[in-house]
């Protein structure tokens, strides 16, 4: 096969734009809530066909095209902080542009092999490098979240295998275009392209068809979604009035609802609220003791000094509000003005008298799970103790006892931690204007597993993820390696981004994570999308309004969560066992294929030059 003709910059840019145009249209939340994932089978073809061809300023043109393409995928960021969209697109776009450089040097092998090698290698780099060197979030395999005959393979290879399969099909489409342009293609390359293009999809389809282990109905959960806008939540004007009162009223209304026959519904096992929804801020005894020893919050995160009585008060505030649901409230004697506002409202809160009498609002035997903020003690680089914040989840058992604080593992750079930005006061000021505070959250070392008590005496082990955690593999894969996990709970607040496609992305992440771990996942969100996803990645129940809207709405979701029938000995999927090594394996495989293609191309070029030289020498020797 002879050398390929150079490609003009405009044509190259158009091909890259076509690739990202198809990806943008295919992603969930754009043309339809679950997206048109099958467009992903074609998306990579245009880029691969163009990237293989030489041309002027090829790298710069492709970098520009990938930057605009990633901006179209990250467009939901405009709702929160538009200025961040440019760097979070331009920097990660470097890596697929570099993949194009490798693709041009990789020789004449079928694009059905080279395209997934280049794309996935770049995707691994873009996913692995931290902010500000990159921004992962989106992977091509996400588009397969609603392809039921394919997504089950995530139990083996996660999103990486899905990305490779989609890119291979795209490469096959580029090979087909090239064959059509040439009007002929030798049988060997044709069969190789078909094998490399269709083989991954066929293999993942077979893996998806493998039977799951047996599951049974687990806890009966009630997810309560407030639909509150982030501006109201972040303003913290009156947490009791804005957050707690309407949420309790909505919870009690759902608990006392009737079924279709007019009979009362049985009480749920667990009531679930969203991320950081319980007013107040928990402070375990170790925090109070550290404060008395001199530990303080970061100066850059506070507008004024924090007194110990404030720490203790906000802790009591949160625990007392949770105690009102469970009949264990104690703060009424310590701070009557807080509750007086509840009793003096006009019109009065219908359940206020029950709180005043110390009655339990939730049914006996029902537990309570909520997202909370909490203080924790950390050790600074200089060895001194300091106080930082946790974004976590706590379970209150029916008797009022509390679990440990299950904290978020992946905090949002800039959005939840200002530590890297504290040397740039103007950036902190911008965050303060948007979020009404400077974040000082620290991550947990690993995903926590909490017990969810059920009314029948059973206790289910639940891995806890918080918001941004939902986008990462390790949060769901690592816990089931070390302990039995019956299900996962994602407690999230995505109202920062309005009714954008970000919420649809998060649900898609959940579906692939459920299939990868073969565990059900409950999404309990503040404003959407709340859902129960089964261990096969299918949505079992979803909270939506009568008109079909599922974002920025209030409501409740009630359902039973499937759990492994063999409690304590559920299967650990291949992906869960190997998740830490898979990015390097897939990226290394792609790079190895590209380098091997380049090496063989170099040998072929050298042999060709040697042959031409030999012919020339023989010709010179002729009389």
Coordinates of C-alpha atoms in Angstrom, one line a residue:
X1 CA 0.0 0.0 0.0
X2 CA 1.6 3.3 -1.1
X3 CA 2.1 6.4 0.9
X4 CA -1.1 8.4 1.7
X5 CA -1.6 11.8 0.3
X6 CA -1.3 14.8 2.7
X7 CA -4.6 16.1 4.2
X8 CA -5.4 19.8 4.2
X9 CA -5.8 21.5 7.6
X10 CA -9.4 22.4 6.9
X11 CA -10.3 18.8 6.0
X12 CA -8.4 17.5 9.0
X13 CA -10.2 19.8 11.4
X14 CA -13.6 18.9 9.8
X15 CA -12.9 15.2 10.4
X16 CA -12.0 15.7 14.1
X17 CA -15.0 18.0 14.5
X18 CA -17.2 15.2 13.0
X19 CA -15.9 12.7 15.5
X20 CA -16.7 14.9 18.4
X21 CA -20.0 16.0 16.9
X22 CA -21.1 12.4 16.9
X23 CA -19.9 11.9 20.4
X24 CA -21.7 15.0 21.6
X25 CA -24.9 13.9 20.0
X26 CA -24.5 10.4 21.3
X27 CA -23.9 11.4 25.0
X28 CA -26.7 11.0 27.5
X29 CA -28.9 14.0 28.1
X30 CA -28.5 15.7 24.7
X31 CA -30.9 14.2 22.1
X32 CA -32.6 11.9 24.6
X33 CA -32.0 11.2 28.4
X34 CA -30.1 7.9 27.8
X35 CA -28.3 9.2 24.7
X36 CA -27.8 7.5 21.3
X37 CA -24.9 5.4 22.3
X38 CA -24.8 3.5 19.0
X39 CA -23.4 6.6 17.3
X40 CA -20.3 5.8 19.3
X41 CA -19.7 2.9 16.9
X42 CA -19.0 5.4 14.1
X43 CA -17.5 8.4 16.0
X44 CA -13.9 7.5 16.0
X45 CA -13.8 6.6 12.3
X46 CA -13.5 10.2 11.0
X47 CA -10.7 11.1 13.4
X48 CA -8.7 7.9 12.7
X49 CA -9.0 8.3 8.9
X50 CA -7.7 11.9 9.1
X51 CA -5.1 11.4 11.9
X52 CA -3.4 8.6 9.9
X53 CA -2.7 11.0 7.0
X54 CA 0.2 13.4 7.0
X55 CA -0.3 17.1 6.5
X56 CA 0.7 20.6 7.5
X57 CA 0.2 21.6 11.1
X58 CA -1.5 18.3 11.7
X59 CA -0.8 18.2 15.5
X60 CA -2.0 21.8 16.0
X61 CA -5.2 21.3 13.9
X62 CA -6.1 18.2 15.8
X63 CA -5.4 19.8 19.1
X64 CA -7.8 22.6 18.3
X65 CA -10.4 20.1 17.1
X66 CA -10.1 18.0 20.2
X67 CA -10.3 21.1 22.4
X68 CA -13.6 22.2 20.9
X69 CA -14.9 18.6 21.1
X70 CA -14.1 18.2 24.8
X71 CA -15.7 21.6 25.4
X72 CA -18.9 20.3 23.8
X73 CA -18.8 17.3 26.2
X74 CA -18.0 19.4 29.2
X75 CA -20.5 22.1 28.3
X76 CA -22.5 21.4 31.6
X77 CA -19.7 23.3 33.4
X78 CA -21.1 26.6 31.9
X79 CA -23.9 26.4 34.5
X80 CA -21.4 26.6 37.4
X81 CA -18.2 28.4 36.4
X82 CA -17.8 29.1 32.6
X83 CA -14.2 30.4 32.9
X84 CA -13.0 26.8 33.8
X85 CA -14.4 25.3 30.6
X86 CA -11.5 26.5 28.4
X87 CA -8.6 25.1 30.5
X88 CA -10.5 21.8 31.3
X89 CA -10.9 21.3 27.5
X90 CA -7.6 22.6 26.0
X91 CA -5.2 20.8 28.4
X92 CA -6.8 17.3 28.1
X93 CA -7.1 17.7 24.3
X94 CA -3.3 17.5 24.1
X95 CA -3.4 13.7 24.7
X96 CA -5.6 12.6 21.7
X97 CA -3.7 15.1 19.6
X98 CA -0.5 13.3 20.6
X99 CA -2.2 10.0 19.9
X100 CA -2.7 11.2 16.3
X101 CA 1.1 11.8 16.0
X102 CA 1.7 8.1 17.0
X103 CA -1.0 7.0 14.6
X104 CA 0.7 8.7 11.7
X105 CA 3.9 6.8 12.4
X106 CA 2.3 3.4 13.0
X107 CA 2.4 2.1 9.5
X108 CA -0.3 0.4 7.3
X109 CA -2.0 -1.9 9.8
X110 CA -5.8 -1.8 9.8
X111 CA -7.3 1.2 11.6
X112 CA -9.7 -1.3 13.3
X113 CA -6.6 -2.2 15.4
X114 CA -4.7 1.1 15.4
X115 CA -7.6 3.4 16.1
X116 CA -8.6 1.8 19.4
X117 CA -4.9 1.5 20.4
X118 CA -4.4 5.3 19.9
X119 CA -7.7 6.4 21.3
X120 CA -7.6 4.3 24.4
X121 CA -3.9 5.0 25.1
X122 CA -4.8 8.7 25.0
X123 CA -7.9 8.2 27.1
X124 CA -5.9 6.4 29.8
X125 CA -3.4 9.3 30.0
X126 CA -6.2 11.9 30.0
X127 CA -8.1 9.9 32.7
X128 CA -5.0 9.2 34.9
X129 CA -3.3 12.5 35.1
X130 CA -4.6 14.8 37.9
X131 CA -6.0 18.3 37.7
X132 CA -4.6 20.7 36.4
X133 CA -2.6 18.4 34.0
X134 CA -5.8 16.9 32.8
X135 CA -9.5 16.3 33.5
X136 CA -10.9 12.8 33.0
X137 CA -14.7 12.6 33.5
X138 CA -15.8 11.4 30.1
X139 CA -14.6 8.1 28.5
X140 CA -15.9 6.8 25.1
X141 CA -17.2 3.6 26.7
X142 CA -19.7 5.7 28.7
X143 CA -21.8 5.8 25.5
X144 CA -22.5 2.1 26.0
X145 CA -24.2 2.5 29.3
X146 CA -27.7 1.9 27.8
X147 CA -26.6 -0.9 25.4
X148 CA -27.8 -3.8 27.5
X149 CA -26.2 -6.5 25.3
X150 CA -22.8 -4.9 25.8
X151 CA -22.7 -3.1 29.2
X152 CA -22.6 -6.4 31.2
X153 CA -19.0 -6.9 30.0
X154 CA -18.0 -4.1 32.4
X155 CA -17.8 -6.8 35.0
X156 CA -14.7 -7.9 33.2
X157 CA -13.1 -4.8 31.7
X158 CA -15.1 -1.8 33.0
X159 CA -15.4 1.2 30.8
X160 CA -12.0 0.6 29.2
X161 CA -13.1 -2.5 27.3
X162 CA -16.2 -0.7 26.1
X163 CA -14.1 2.2 24.9
X164 CA -11.8 -0.2 22.9
X165 CA -14.8 -1.9 21.3
X166 CA -16.5 1.3 20.2
X167 CA -13.2 2.7 18.9
X168 CA -12.5 -0.6 17.0
X169 CA -15.8 -0.3 15.2
X170 CA -15.0 3.3 14.4
X171 CA -11.6 2.1 13.0
X172 CA -13.4 -0.5 10.9
X173 CA -15.7 2.1 9.4
X174 CA -12.5 4.2 8.4
X175 CA -11.0 1.1 6.8
X176 CA -14.2 0.6 4.9
X177 CA -14.1 4.1 3.6
X178 CA -10.5 3.7 2.6
X179 CA -11.3 0.5 0.7
X180 CA -14.2 2.1 -1.1
X181 CA -11.9 5.0 -2.1
X182 CA -9.3 2.6 -3.5
X183 CA -12.0 0.5 -5.2
X184 CA -10.2 -2.7 -4.0
X185 CA -8.6 -4.1 -0.9
X186 CA -6.5 -7.3 -0.7
X187 CA -8.3 -10.2 1.1
X188 CA -5.7 -10.4 3.9
X189 CA -6.1 -6.8 5.2
X190 CA -9.8 -7.0 4.7
X191 CA -10.1 -10.1 6.9
X192 CA -7.7 -8.5 9.5
X193 CA -9.8 -5.3 9.7
X194 CA -13.0 -7.3 10.1
X195 CA -11.4 -9.4 12.9
X196 CA -10.0 -6.4 14.8
X197 CA -13.1 -4.4 14.3
X198 CA -15.8 -6.9 15.1
X199 CA -13.8 -9.2 17.4
X200 CA -13.9 -6.9 20.5
X201 CA -17.6 -6.3 20.2
X202 CA -18.3 -9.9 19.7
X203 CA -16.2 -10.9 22.7
X204 CA -17.8 -8.3 25.0
X205 CA -21.3 -9.4 23.8
X206 CA -20.5 -13.0 24.9
X207 CA -19.2 -11.8 28.3
X208 CA -22.3 -9.7 28.8
X209 CA -24.5 -12.7 28.2
X210 CA -22.9 -14.7 31.0
X211 CA -25.4 -15.3 33.8
X212 CA -25.3 -13.2 36.9
X213 CA -25.3 -14.8 40.3
X214 CA -28.7 -15.1 42.1
X215 CA -30.2 -11.9 43.7
X216 CA -33.1 -11.3 46.0
X217 CA -35.0 -8.4 47.3
X218 CA -32.9 -6.4 49.8
X219 CA -33.7 -3.3 51.8
X220 CA -36.9 -1.3 51.1
X221 CA -35.6 2.2 50.7
X222 CA -37.4 5.6 50.5
X223 CA -35.3 8.3 48.7
X224 CA -36.6 11.8 49.4
X225 CA -35.6 14.4 46.8
X226 CA -36.1 18.1 47.6
X227 CA -35.6 19.7 44.1
X228 CA -33.9 22.6 45.8
X229 CA -31.9 25.0 43.7
X230 CA -28.2 25.3 44.6
X231 CA -28.4 29.0 45.1
X232 CA -30.9 28.5 47.9
X233 CA -29.0 25.6 49.5
X234 CA -25.6 27.4 49.4
X235 CA -26.9 30.6 50.8
X236 CA -27.6 29.0 54.2
X237 CA -30.2 31.7 54.9
X238 CA -32.3 29.5 57.2
X239 CA -31.5 25.8 57.0
X240 CA -34.4 24.9 59.2
X241 CA -36.9 26.7 57.0
X242 CA -35.3 26.1 53.6
X243 CA -34.0 22.5 54.0
X244 CA -35.2 20.6 57.0
X245 CA -38.9 21.5 57.4
X246 CA -40.0 20.8 53.7
X247 CA -37.8 17.7 53.6
X248 CA -39.4 16.2 56.8
X249 CA -42.9 17.0 55.5
X250 CA -42.2 15.3 52.2
X251 CA -40.7 12.3 54.0
X252 CA -43.8 11.9 56.2
X253 CA -46.2 12.3 53.4
X254 CA -44.5 9.5 51.5
X255 CA -44.3 7.2 54.6
X256 CA -48.1 7.6 55.2
X257 CA -49.1 7.2 51.5
X258 CA -51.6 4.6 50.4
X259 CA -51.2 1.9 47.8
X260 CA -53.6 1.5 44.8
X261 CA -56.1 -0.4 46.9
X262 CA -56.2 2.4 49.6
X263 CA -54.3 0.4 52.2
X264 CA -51.3 1.9 54.0
X265 CA -47.9 1.1 52.6
X266 CA -45.6 -0.9 54.9
X267 CA -42.9 1.3 56.5
X268 CA -39.6 1.5 54.6
X269 CA -36.4 0.0 56.0
X270 CA -34.3 3.1 55.3
X271 CA -35.1 6.8 54.6
X272 CA -32.4 8.4 52.5
X273 CA -31.6 12.1 52.0
X274 CA -29.1 13.7 49.7
X275 CA -25.6 15.2 49.9
X276 CA -24.9 17.5 52.9
X277 CA -28.6 17.9 53.3
X278 CA -28.8 17.7 57.1
X279 CA -28.2 21.2 58.6
X280 CA -25.4 21.6 61.0
X281 CA -21.9 20.1 61.0
X282 CA -20.9 17.1 63.0
X283 CA -17.9 17.3 65.3
X284 CA -16.8 13.9 66.8
X285 CA -15.3 14.1 70.3
X286 CA -11.8 13.8 68.8
X287 CA -12.4 17.1 66.9
X288 CA -13.4 19.0 70.1
X289 CA -10.4 17.6 72.0
X290 CA -8.1 18.7 69.1
X291 CA -9.6 22.2 69.1
X292 CA -8.8 22.5 72.8
X293 CA -5.2 21.4 72.1
X294 CA -5.0 24.3 69.6
X295 CA -6.0 22.7 66.3
X296 CA -7.8 25.3 64.0
X297 CA -9.3 25.4 60.6
X298 CA -7.2 26.8 57.7
X299 CA -7.1 30.6 57.8
X300 CA -7.6 30.9 54.1
X301 CA -10.9 29.0 54.4
X302 CA -12.5 31.2 57.1
X303 CA -13.7 34.8 57.0
X304 CA -13.5 35.0 60.8
X305 CA -12.1 32.9 63.7
X306 CA -14.1 29.9 64.8
X307 CA -15.0 29.4 68.4
X308 CA -15.2 26.0 70.1
X309 CA -18.8 26.7 71.2
X310 CA -19.7 27.1 67.5
X311 CA -18.2 23.7 66.7
X312 CA -20.1 22.1 69.6
X313 CA -23.4 23.9 68.7
X314 CA -23.4 22.9 65.1
X315 CA -22.7 19.3 66.1
X316 CA -25.7 19.4 68.5
X317 CA -27.8 21.1 65.9
X318 CA -27.3 18.3 63.3
X319 CA -27.7 15.5 65.8
X320 CA -30.8 17.1 67.3
X321 CA -32.5 17.5 63.9
X322 CA -31.8 13.8 63.1
X323 CA -33.0 13.0 66.6
X324 CA -36.3 14.6 65.9
X325 CA -37.0 12.0 63.3
X326 CA -36.1 9.2 65.7
X327 CA -37.5 10.5 68.9
X328 CA -34.1 11.1 70.5
X329 CA -33.9 14.9 70.2
X330 CA -32.1 16.7 73.1
X331 CA -31.3 20.2 72.0
X332 CA -34.6 21.6 73.0
X333 CA -33.3 22.0 76.5
X334 CA -30.0 23.5 75.3
X335 CA -31.3 25.9 72.6
X336 CA -35.1 26.5 72.6
X337 CA -35.0 29.3 70.1
X338 CA -34.1 26.9 67.3
X339 CA -37.3 24.9 67.9
X340 CA -39.4 27.9 68.7
X341 CA -39.2 29.0 65.1
X342 CA -40.6 25.7 64.2
X343 CA -43.6 26.0 66.6
X344 CA -44.4 29.7 65.8
X345 CA -44.7 29.4 62.1
X346 CA -47.8 30.5 60.4
X347 CA -49.3 28.2 59.3
X348 CA -47.7 25.9 61.9
X349 CA -45.8 22.8 60.9
X350 CA -48.3 19.9 61.3
X351 CA -45.7 17.6 62.9
X352 CA -44.3 20.3 65.3
X353 CA -46.4 19.1 68.3
X354 CA -45.0 15.6 67.9
X355 CA -41.4 16.9 68.1
X356 CA -42.3 19.0 71.1
X357 CA -43.6 15.9 72.8
X358 CA -40.5 13.9 71.9
X359 CA -42.4 11.5 69.7
X360 CA -40.6 9.6 66.9
X361 CA -41.5 10.9 63.4
X362 CA -40.2 7.9 61.5
X363 CA -41.9 4.5 62.0
X364 CA -40.4 2.3 64.6
X365 CA -37.7 0.1 63.0
X366 CA -37.0 2.6 60.2
X367 CA -33.4 3.9 60.0
X368 CA -32.2 7.2 58.5
X369 CA -29.3 7.9 56.1
X370 CA -28.3 11.4 55.2
X371 CA -25.4 13.4 53.7
X372 CA -23.7 15.6 56.3
X373 CA -20.8 17.9 56.7
X374 CA -18.4 17.1 59.5
X375 CA -15.1 18.3 61.0
X376 CA -12.1 16.0 61.1
X377 CA -8.5 16.3 62.4
X378 CA -5.6 16.2 60.0
X379 CA -1.8 16.4 60.4
X380 CA -0.3 19.2 58.4
X381 CA 3.1 19.0 56.7
X382 CA 4.7 20.8 59.7
X383 CA 3.4 18.1 62.0
X384 CA 0.7 20.3 63.6
X385 CA -2.9 19.3 64.0
X386 CA -5.5 21.2 62.0
X387 CA -9.3 21.0 61.5
X388 CA -10.6 20.3 58.0
X389 CA -14.1 19.4 56.6
X390 CA -15.5 16.1 55.4
X391 CA -18.3 15.6 52.9
X392 CA -19.8 12.5 54.2
X393 CA -22.8 10.2 55.0
X394 CA -24.1 8.9 58.4
X395 CA -26.7 6.2 59.1
X396 CA -28.9 6.6 62.2
X397 CA -30.1 3.3 63.4
X398 CA -33.7 3.0 64.6
X399 CA -32.5 3.4 68.2
X400 CA -30.8 6.7 67.4
X401 CA -27.2 5.4 67.4
X402 CA -25.0 6.6 64.6
X403 CA -22.6 5.0 62.3
X404 CA -19.1 6.3 61.5
X405 CA -18.8 9.1 59.0
X406 CA -18.4 7.7 55.5
X407 CA -16.5 10.4 53.7
X408 CA -16.0 11.3 50.1
X409 CA -12.9 9.7 48.5
X410 CA -12.5 12.1 45.5
X411 CA -13.0 15.7 46.3
X412 CA -13.7 18.2 43.5
X413 CA -10.6 20.2 42.7
X414 CA -11.3 23.8 43.3
X415 CA -14.9 23.1 44.1
X416 CA -14.3 21.3 47.4
X417 CA -10.7 21.9 48.2
X418 CA -9.1 25.3 48.0
X419 CA -5.7 24.0 49.2
X420 CA -4.0 24.1 45.8
X421 CA -5.4 27.6 45.1
X422 CA -4.7 29.3 48.4
X423 CA -1.7 31.2 46.8
X424 CA -4.1 32.8 44.3
X425 CA -6.4 35.0 46.3
X426 CA -8.4 36.2 43.3
X427 CA -9.3 32.6 42.5
X428 CA -10.5 32.0 46.1
X429 CA -12.5 35.2 45.9
X430 CA -14.2 33.9 42.7
X431 CA -15.0 30.6 44.4
X432 CA -16.4 32.4 47.4
X433 CA -18.7 34.5 45.2
X434 CA -20.1 31.3 43.6
X435 CA -20.2 28.9 46.5
X436 CA -20.5 31.4 49.4
X437 CA -17.5 29.8 51.1
X438 CA -14.0 28.6 50.5
X439 CA -13.9 24.8 50.5
X440 CA -11.5 23.0 52.8
X441 CA -12.7 19.4 52.4
X442 CA -10.2 16.6 52.6
X443 CA -10.7 13.1 51.1
X444 CA -11.1 9.8 52.8
X445 CA -8.5 7.2 52.1
X446 CA -11.0 4.6 51.0
X447 CA -14.7 4.0 50.4
X448 CA -16.4 3.3 53.7
X449 CA -18.9 0.5 54.1
X450 CA -21.9 1.2 56.5
X451 CA -24.6 -1.1 57.8
X452 CA -28.1 -0.5 56.8
X453 CA -30.5 -2.0 59.4
X454 CA -33.7 -3.5 58.1
X455 CA -37.0 -3.9 59.9
X456 CA -36.7 -7.7 59.8
X457 CA -33.5 -7.6 61.7
X458 CA -31.3 -8.0 58.7
X459 CA -28.4 -5.6 58.2
X460 CA -27.1 -4.9 54.7
X461 CA -23.5 -3.8 54.0
X462 CA -23.6 -0.6 51.8
X463 CA -20.6 1.0 50.1
X464 CA -21.0 4.7 50.3
X465 CA -20.1 7.1 47.5
X466 CA -20.6 10.9 47.5
X467 CA -21.3 12.8 44.3
X468 CA -18.0 13.1 42.4
X469 CA -17.0 9.7 43.6
X470 CA -19.7 8.4 41.2
X471 CA -17.3 9.0 38.2
X472 CA -14.5 6.8 39.5
X473 CA -13.9 3.1 39.2
X474 CA -12.0 2.5 42.5
X475 CA -14.9 3.7 44.7
X476 CA -17.0 0.7 43.6
X477 CA -14.3 -1.8 42.8
X478 CA -12.0 -1.6 45.8
X479 CA -14.5 -2.1 48.6
X480 CA -15.8 -5.5 47.4
X481 CA -12.2 -6.7 47.3
X482 CA -11.7 -6.2 51.0
X483 CA -15.2 -6.8 52.5
X484 CA -18.6 -8.2 51.6
X485 CA -20.8 -5.5 50.0
X486 CA -24.5 -6.0 49.3
X487 CA -25.2 -2.7 47.6
X488 CA -23.8 0.8 47.0
X489 CA -25.4 4.1 47.9
X490 CA -24.5 7.3 46.0
X491 CA -25.5 10.4 47.9
X492 CA -25.2 13.4 45.6
X493 CA -25.9 17.1 44.9
X494 CA -25.8 17.9 41.3
X495 CA -27.9 21.1 41.4
X496 CA -24.8 23.1 40.8
X497 CA -25.2 22.4 37.1
X498 CA -28.9 22.9 36.8
X499 CA -30.8 20.7 34.4
X500 CA -27.7 20.1 32.2
X501 CA -26.4 16.8 30.8
X502 CA -24.1 16.5 33.8
X503 CA -27.0 14.7 35.7
X504 CA -27.4 12.3 32.8
X505 CA -23.7 11.6 32.8
X506 CA -23.8 10.8 36.5
X507 CA -26.6 8.3 36.0
X508 CA -24.7 6.7 33.1
X509 CA -21.6 6.4 35.4
X510 CA -23.8 4.7 38.0
X511 CA -25.1 2.2 35.5
X512 CA -21.7 1.1 34.3
X513 CA -20.4 1.0 37.9
X514 CA -23.3 -1.3 38.9
X515 CA -22.6 -3.6 36.0
X516 CA -18.8 -3.6 36.7
X517 CA -19.3 -4.5 40.4
X518 CA -22.5 -6.5 39.9
X519 CA -24.0 -4.7 42.8
X520 CA -27.1 -2.6 42.9
X521 CA -26.7 1.2 43.4
X522 CA -29.2 3.6 44.9
X523 CA -28.8 7.2 43.9
X524 CA -30.2 9.6 46.6
X525 CA -29.8 13.1 45.2
X526 CA -31.0 16.6 46.2
X527 CA -32.4 17.6 42.9
X528 CA -32.0 14.6 40.5
X529 CA -31.5 12.1 39.2
X530 CA -32.5 9.7 41.9
X531 CA -32.7 6.1 40.9
X532 CA -32.3 2.4 41.8
X533 CA -30.0 0.6 39.4
X534 CA -29.8 -3.2 39.4
X535 CA -26.6 -5.3 39.3
X536 CA -26.9 -5.7 35.6
X537 CA -26.7 -1.9 35.0
X538 CA -30.4 -1.5 34.2
X539 CA -32.5 1.2 35.9
X540 CA -35.1 -0.5 38.1
X541 CA -36.8 2.6 39.4
X542 CA -36.3 6.3 38.7
X543 CA -37.8 9.4 40.2
X544 CA -39.5 11.6 37.6
X545 CA -42.4 14.1 37.4
X546 CA -45.6 13.2 35.6
X547 CA -44.4 15.1 32.5
X548 CA -41.3 12.9 32.4
X549 CA -38.8 15.5 33.9
X550 CA -36.2 14.0 36.2
X551 CA -34.0 17.0 36.9
X552 CA -34.5 19.8 39.4
X553 CA -37.8 18.3 40.7
X554 CA -39.1 17.4 44.1
X555 CA -40.5 13.9 44.9
X556 CA -39.9 10.6 46.5
X557 CA -38.7 7.2 45.2
X558 CA -39.7 4.0 46.9
X559 CA -38.4 0.5 46.0
X560 CA -36.6 -2.6 47.0
X561 CA -32.9 -3.0 46.2
X562 CA -31.7 -6.3 44.7
X563 CA -28.8 -7.8 46.7
X564 CA -26.8 -11.0 46.3
X565 CA -28.7 -14.0 47.6
X566 CA -25.5 -15.5 49.1
X567 CA -24.9 -12.9 51.7
X568 CA -21.3 -12.4 52.7
X569 CA -20.0 -14.6 49.8
X570 CA -21.0 -12.6 46.7
X571 CA -18.9 -12.8 43.6
X572 CA -16.0 -10.4 43.2
X573 CA -15.9 -9.5 39.5
X574 CA -12.8 -9.7 37.4
X575 CA -12.9 -6.0 37.0
X576 CA -13.1 -5.4 40.7
X577 CA -10.1 -7.7 41.2
X578 CA -8.0 -6.0 38.6
X579 CA -9.3 -2.4 38.4
X580 CA -6.1 -0.9 39.6
X581 CA -4.0 -2.5 36.9
X582 CA -6.5 -2.1 34.0
X583 CA -5.7 1.5 33.0
X584 CA -2.0 0.7 32.6
X585 CA -2.8 -2.6 30.9
X586 CA -5.1 -1.0 28.3
X587 CA -2.9 2.0 27.8
X588 CA 0.2 -0.1 27.6
X589 CA -1.4 -2.4 25.0
X590 CA -2.4 0.5 22.9
X591 CA 1.1 2.0 23.1
X592 CA 2.7 -1.3 22.3
X593 CA 0.6 -1.8 19.2
X594 CA 1.5 1.7 17.9
X595 CA 5.2 1.3 18.6
X596 CA 5.3 -2.1 17.0
X597 CA 3.5 -0.7 13.9
X598 CA 6.0 2.2 13.8
X599 CA 9.0 -0.2 14.2
X600 CA 7.8 -2.5 11.4
X601 CA 7.1 0.5 9.2
X602 CA 10.6 1.7 9.8
X603 CA 12.0 -1.7 8.8
X604 CA 9.9 -1.8 5.7
X605 CA 11.1 1.7 4.8
X606 CA 14.7 0.8 5.4
X607 CA 14.4 -2.4 3.3
X608 CA 12.8 -0.4 0.5
X609 CA 15.6 2.1 0.5
X610 CA 18.2 -0.7 0.6
X611 CA 16.4 -2.4 -2.3
X612 CA 16.3 0.7 -4.4
X613 CA 20.0 1.3 -3.7
X614 CA 20.9 -2.2 -4.7
X615 CA 19.0 -1.9 -8.0
X616 CA 20.7 1.4 -8.7
X617 CA 24.1 -0.1 -8.0
X618 CA 23.4 -3.0 -10.4
X619 CA 22.2 -0.6 -13.0
X620 CA 25.5 1.3 -12.7
X621 CA 27.5 -1.8 -13.2
X622 CA 25.8 -2.5 -16.6
X623 CA 28.0 -1.9 -19.6

